[in-house]
Amino acid sequence: MPTLSRGRLLLHNGVAETQLSEPLTYDAEIAFDVRHAGFQKFAWVGLLSKDSNSGYAVSWDSSGTTPSGPMWGGKGIVRIHKIDQQTPVSFDLYGTALLGGVSAGNQLITDSEPAHFRVCWSVDSRRIDVYMNESLVHSYIDSDFSSFQRVAVGGSEGDVVDNVRVRIPIGAELPFETCEAEDTAHPGLVRRLEDPTVSSPAREASGRSYAHLGTVGDYIDIPVSSPANTAVFRVCVPDAPSGSSVTYTLTLQKVVNGVEQSLQAGPVVISPTHAWLYANASTPNDYEGLSNDSSPDRKPCVFWDEVRVRLGEELPTGTKLRLKKSQGDTAEYYLVDLVDLEFATPIAPPAEPFLSVADFGASGSDSADDTAAIQQCLNAASAYEPKKVVWIPSGRYYQQQPFTVPAGVKVRGAGPWFTEILGSQVDPPDDWSGTMGFKLDSDVEVSDLFVESLARTGRSIGSNAFDGGKGKTGWKVNNVWISHTLTGFWVQGTGQVRNCRVRFTYADGITIAHSANGVLIENNHVRGCGDDGTAILSHRTHTGDTRTENCTLRRNTVSAIWWGMNGDLGGGKGHLVEYNYLVDNALFPGLGINQPVSEDFGMFALENSIVRRNLVLRSGGFARGTPLNGQWGSALWILAGNSNNGLFGSEAIHAAINNVTIADNRILDATYKGLQIQGGAPQYAVSFLRNIIRKTGDFGVLIEPGSVGQSILFERNTVTCVPEGKSVFVNASPTTYTAESYNNSWN
């Protein structure tokens, strides 16, 4: 049988298996390394059923020689096997069906370095893709199996399989690595959430924990696991007296072989300017009335901000980055939530014909307003056929009015670490037009920029970083980083937001608004926002607003939202919300179907939509003065309200939910309830399939009194780890909310 030694499986004509923590019904990736002991060998890794008698395996076979030498040029052959039999699979995969085989590319059996395999499984297309040393070598489509419960490794004498790992690609693929401060700090410096009903830095922190540096000499070390030359620090320092400004320093060093060394970047400079908002003492969890007023009858919240630092040098793998409170660091305390490390290089000018904003008078190296110069460049690029690209080189550019990007124009910067667009003008009161950001026309592209408001310090109305206009189509925003604006994206029409970062907006991070059709929000990282992190809304606030349709939220990571939900689906038709990682919400559900009772946001019905394969972690809160009505809110929330918006006379906005599937979601470590269903509008044909709720602070599933539903289905859902005295499943509306239940595990 195989033996386990130093993390490696040495194969001895046997099979080693392990049970997955839960059935695998998502897209998945299994990676592993293989080194052959010589020719005439065989090694494989597979995803199997609970009885190990069905599933798929990928093998690398080095058996077979000819008089002139090894077969397949000494490279071996990579095969996909289909396992469908009565007995558990054998080490040699005897009796399995071969789904084709190919040469192993440029890897020789005799190479001393192992071959790196990555096998990608798509549950929707039933496609298996096999990568060897990051080259696609084999693919096959087979529809017989869609769920797996075991990982198995097998093979012949002397072969070695190493680093077997299964990954579910939920959330965004990111160019940086995040280290939570509490994971590396001395235990005595760590502070954790104690009471989720009380505003505190821990409630708003990523991981609901942080490190507290309060004494000279306190420090935390951040391990550098891959080369880095930039860092982001999510930190909190004491607020300044009302109306004043202050900055603090925090010593930044590198530690090499245990020895502290200085960094070219010098200390981190931290200001509380954008953080520290205050709520009414009588309603401290109602953030609608937040202001900068810090008088004694106000309660503080919104503690964290982020600081970007270019380190001035490359930190190699194995180095430690040290944050230390030294003698000259004068803040009473420094709270550190997390650190992002990244290796960033500037992007070269575009290969296509372009106009540089520098040729129109935009400097990038002074504090003068660059609005007019950049707008002139945008207009000039539009005059060409085909349109020229607008190039914004590395530098800091100041903006006092929004840029209007003409149809067909592309805007590119040198990367979000290098090209910065900085809003320096305070938004006028009661004016949504704003003083910064980009207005998107049809077929425009904006990419590779950093966009920040220097002037905004509160939740008053004003600038959105990106407005995608109603009726505009084909717009794209890619690799843009946004901070301190009112919202990051408030978009309509048809377009894409991909690979972007939104950090600390005072309202929504990325919202698809009414009248949108076919908008894709994919692979974005959103953190620390003051309303919904990501949202699809189909509200009717103006005559002529049309239903939002066919929009997608896919593979986004949304964390540490301090007001609003991480993911919000509010009305429309044909939407898809999938593979999102929604984690750490201070006051609201992590994921909601939100059809509110609201004069301002009366919604079209939600129809024909799917919410699937999302991970919701540490979510749900106590949001007083909201549609939750002061209840201890759930991690996954379904609200079907009724509304009548006066703009439409006597026409009722009937916010029903119809033909919606909620499937294969994982709800873990919910602050209160796992799933909460409420609202008086009818819900029809809603299916809850194979969802997992594990560890709650309250009920597992609660259908509130007054809920209305017909043709509701609960099938193969699992609820575990509910507190003593709390029920796993409660339907408090049994006569009005009728549901069928099959094969659920309510433990």
Short mmCIF file of C-alpha atoms in Angstrom, two decimals, residues 415-582:
data_model
loop_
_atom_site.label_atom_id
_atom_site.label_comp_id
_atom_site.label_asym_id
_atom_site.label_seq_id
_atom_site.Cartn_x
_atom_site.Cartn_y
_atom_site.Cartn_z
CA GLY A 415 -1.33 50.33 -14.01
CA PRO A 416 -3.21 51.08 -10.80
CA TRP A 417 0.04 51.39 -8.83
CA PHE A 418 1.41 53.98 -11.27
CA THR A 419 -1.33 56.09 -12.88
CA GLU A 420 -3.47 57.91 -10.31
CA ILE A 421 -6.59 60.00 -10.96
CA LEU A 422 -7.28 62.07 -7.83
CA GLY A 423 -10.50 63.98 -7.20
CA SER A 424 -9.58 67.18 -5.39
CA GLN A 425 -12.92 69.02 -5.42
CA VAL A 426 -15.62 68.72 -2.73
CA ASP A 427 -18.97 67.65 -4.17
CA PRO A 428 -21.61 70.38 -4.03
CA PRO A 429 -24.60 69.60 -1.76
CA ASP A 430 -27.65 67.91 -3.29
CA ASP A 431 -25.91 67.33 -6.62
CA TRP A 432 -25.52 63.81 -7.98
CA SER A 433 -23.46 64.90 -10.98
CA GLY A 434 -20.26 64.83 -8.94
CA THR A 435 -16.84 66.38 -9.42
CA MET A 436 -14.78 63.39 -10.53
CA GLY A 437 -14.86 59.96 -12.14
CA PHE A 438 -15.74 58.75 -15.65
CA LYS A 439 -19.00 58.89 -17.60
CA LEU A 440 -19.10 55.93 -19.97
CA ASP A 441 -20.53 56.04 -23.49
CA SER A 442 -20.99 53.07 -25.82
CA ASP A 443 -18.00 50.91 -26.79
CA VAL A 444 -15.54 52.67 -24.49
CA GLU A 445 -12.83 50.97 -22.46
CA VAL A 446 -11.07 52.25 -19.34
CA SER A 447 -8.25 50.22 -17.81
CA ASP A 448 -5.14 50.19 -15.62
CA LEU A 449 -5.80 53.20 -13.36
CA PHE A 450 -6.15 54.18 -9.71
CA VAL A 451 -9.11 56.49 -8.96
CA GLU A 452 -9.49 58.19 -5.58
CA SER A 453 -11.36 61.09 -4.03
CA LEU A 454 -9.08 63.14 -1.79
CA ALA A 455 -11.90 65.47 -0.81
CA ARG A 456 -14.72 63.13 0.25
CA THR A 457 -14.99 62.34 3.96
CA GLY A 458 -18.64 61.30 4.39
CA ARG A 459 -21.78 59.72 2.93
CA SER A 460 -23.35 62.82 1.32
CA ILE A 461 -24.48 62.45 -2.29
CA GLY A 462 -22.06 63.11 -5.11
CA SER A 463 -19.41 61.42 -7.22
CA ASN A 464 -19.41 57.88 -8.52
CA ALA A 465 -16.08 56.72 -9.89
CA PHE A 466 -17.81 55.19 -12.93
CA ASP A 467 -21.23 55.87 -14.41
CA GLY A 468 -22.32 53.58 -17.23
CA GLY A 469 -25.12 55.50 -18.88
CA LYS A 470 -28.62 54.28 -19.53
CA GLY A 471 -28.83 52.89 -23.04
CA LYS A 472 -25.04 52.78 -23.52
CA THR A 473 -23.68 49.45 -24.73
CA GLY A 474 -20.37 47.66 -25.09
CA TRP A 475 -18.48 49.59 -22.38
CA LYS A 476 -15.69 47.84 -20.46
CA VAL A 477 -13.74 48.69 -17.30
CA ASN A 478 -10.75 46.49 -16.44
CA ASN A 479 -7.99 46.55 -13.80
CA VAL A 480 -9.09 49.78 -12.13
CA TRP A 481 -8.64 50.46 -8.40
CA ILE A 482 -11.09 52.80 -6.64
CA SER A 483 -11.04 54.36 -3.17
CA HIS A 484 -12.91 56.98 -1.11
CA THR A 485 -15.56 57.82 -3.72
CA LEU A 486 -19.29 57.71 -2.99
CA THR A 487 -19.71 54.54 -5.07
CA GLY A 488 -17.24 52.66 -7.19
CA PHE A 489 -19.57 51.74 -10.06
CA TRP A 490 -23.19 52.71 -10.67
CA VAL A 491 -23.75 51.29 -14.13
CA GLN A 492 -26.57 50.74 -16.59
CA GLY A 493 -26.77 49.75 -20.22
CA THR A 494 -24.61 46.80 -21.30
CA GLY A 495 -20.98 46.27 -20.35
CA GLN A 496 -18.36 44.62 -18.15
CA VAL A 497 -16.49 45.35 -14.92
CA ARG A 498 -13.63 42.88 -14.55
CA ASN A 499 -10.46 42.54 -12.47
CA CYS A 500 -11.09 45.72 -10.48
CA ARG A 501 -10.53 46.64 -6.83
CA VAL A 502 -12.95 48.77 -4.87
CA ARG A 503 -11.75 49.80 -1.40
CA PHE A 504 -13.61 51.94 1.11
CA THR A 505 -16.40 53.65 -0.75
CA TYR A 506 -18.96 55.49 1.34
CA ALA A 507 -21.82 53.73 -0.43
CA ASP A 508 -22.01 50.87 -2.95
CA GLY A 509 -18.95 49.15 -4.34
CA ILE A 510 -20.24 47.84 -7.69
CA THR A 511 -23.94 48.21 -8.49
CA ILE A 512 -25.81 47.32 -11.66
CA ALA A 513 -28.72 49.76 -11.63
CA HIS A 514 -32.14 49.86 -13.30
CA SER A 515 -32.47 49.52 -17.09
CA ALA A 516 -29.28 47.45 -17.43
CA ASN A 517 -29.18 44.43 -19.69
CA GLY A 518 -26.38 41.89 -19.93
CA VAL A 519 -23.89 43.51 -17.54
CA LEU A 520 -21.08 41.21 -16.32
CA ILE A 521 -19.36 41.85 -12.97
CA GLU A 522 -16.53 39.31 -12.74
CA ASN A 523 -13.32 38.68 -10.80
CA ASN A 524 -13.37 41.87 -8.74
CA HIS A 525 -12.17 42.47 -5.17
CA VAL A 526 -14.37 44.71 -3.03
CA ARG A 527 -13.52 45.58 0.59
CA GLY A 528 -14.68 47.96 3.29
CA CYS A 529 -17.66 49.60 1.55
CA GLY A 530 -20.49 51.60 3.12
CA ASP A 531 -23.37 49.95 1.26
CA ASP A 532 -23.81 46.89 -0.94
CA GLY A 533 -20.46 45.51 -2.05
CA THR A 534 -21.96 44.09 -5.25
CA ALA A 535 -25.56 44.42 -6.35
CA ILE A 536 -28.02 43.89 -9.20
CA LEU A 537 -30.95 46.27 -8.74
CA SER A 538 -34.09 46.66 -10.81
CA HIS A 539 -35.68 49.60 -9.04
CA ARG A 540 -38.27 51.96 -10.47
CA THR A 541 -37.46 55.45 -9.30
CA HIS A 542 -38.13 57.42 -12.48
CA THR A 543 -40.73 57.19 -15.22
CA GLY A 544 -39.23 55.20 -18.08
CA ASP A 545 -37.04 52.96 -15.95
CA THR A 546 -37.05 49.46 -17.42
CA ARG A 547 -36.42 46.08 -15.88
CA THR A 548 -32.83 44.99 -15.37
CA GLU A 549 -32.25 41.71 -17.22
CA ASN A 550 -29.63 39.03 -17.83
CA CYS A 551 -26.90 40.34 -15.52
CA THR A 552 -24.19 38.30 -13.83
CA LEU A 553 -22.19 38.53 -10.62
CA ARG A 554 -19.45 35.90 -10.91
CA ARG A 555 -16.29 35.04 -8.97
CA ASN A 556 -16.06 38.24 -6.95
CA THR A 557 -14.52 38.50 -3.48
CA VAL A 558 -16.41 40.92 -1.24
CA SER A 559 -15.29 41.43 2.36
CA ALA A 560 -15.62 43.63 5.43
CA ILE A 561 -18.73 45.55 4.34
CA TRP A 562 -19.76 47.93 7.13
CA TRP A 563 -23.24 48.87 5.82
CA GLY A 564 -25.30 47.01 3.24
CA MET A 565 -24.85 43.50 1.92
CA ASN A 566 -21.85 41.83 0.29
CA GLY A 567 -24.12 40.60 -2.49
CA ASP A 568 -27.61 42.00 -3.18
CA LEU A 569 -30.05 40.76 -5.83
CA GLY A 570 -32.99 43.14 -6.09
CA GLY A 571 -35.41 42.44 -8.89
CA GLY A 572 -35.21 41.88 -12.62
CA LYS A 573 -35.10 38.82 -14.82
CA GLY A 574 -32.61 36.22 -15.99
CA HIS A 575 -29.80 37.00 -13.52
CA LEU A 576 -26.98 34.70 -12.41
CA VAL A 577 -25.10 35.07 -9.12
CA GLU A 578 -22.40 32.41 -8.80
CA TYR A 579 -19.01 31.52 -7.33
CA ASN A 580 -18.76 34.66 -5.19
CA TYR A 581 -16.87 34.74 -1.88
CA LEU A 582 -18.89 36.93 0.50
#
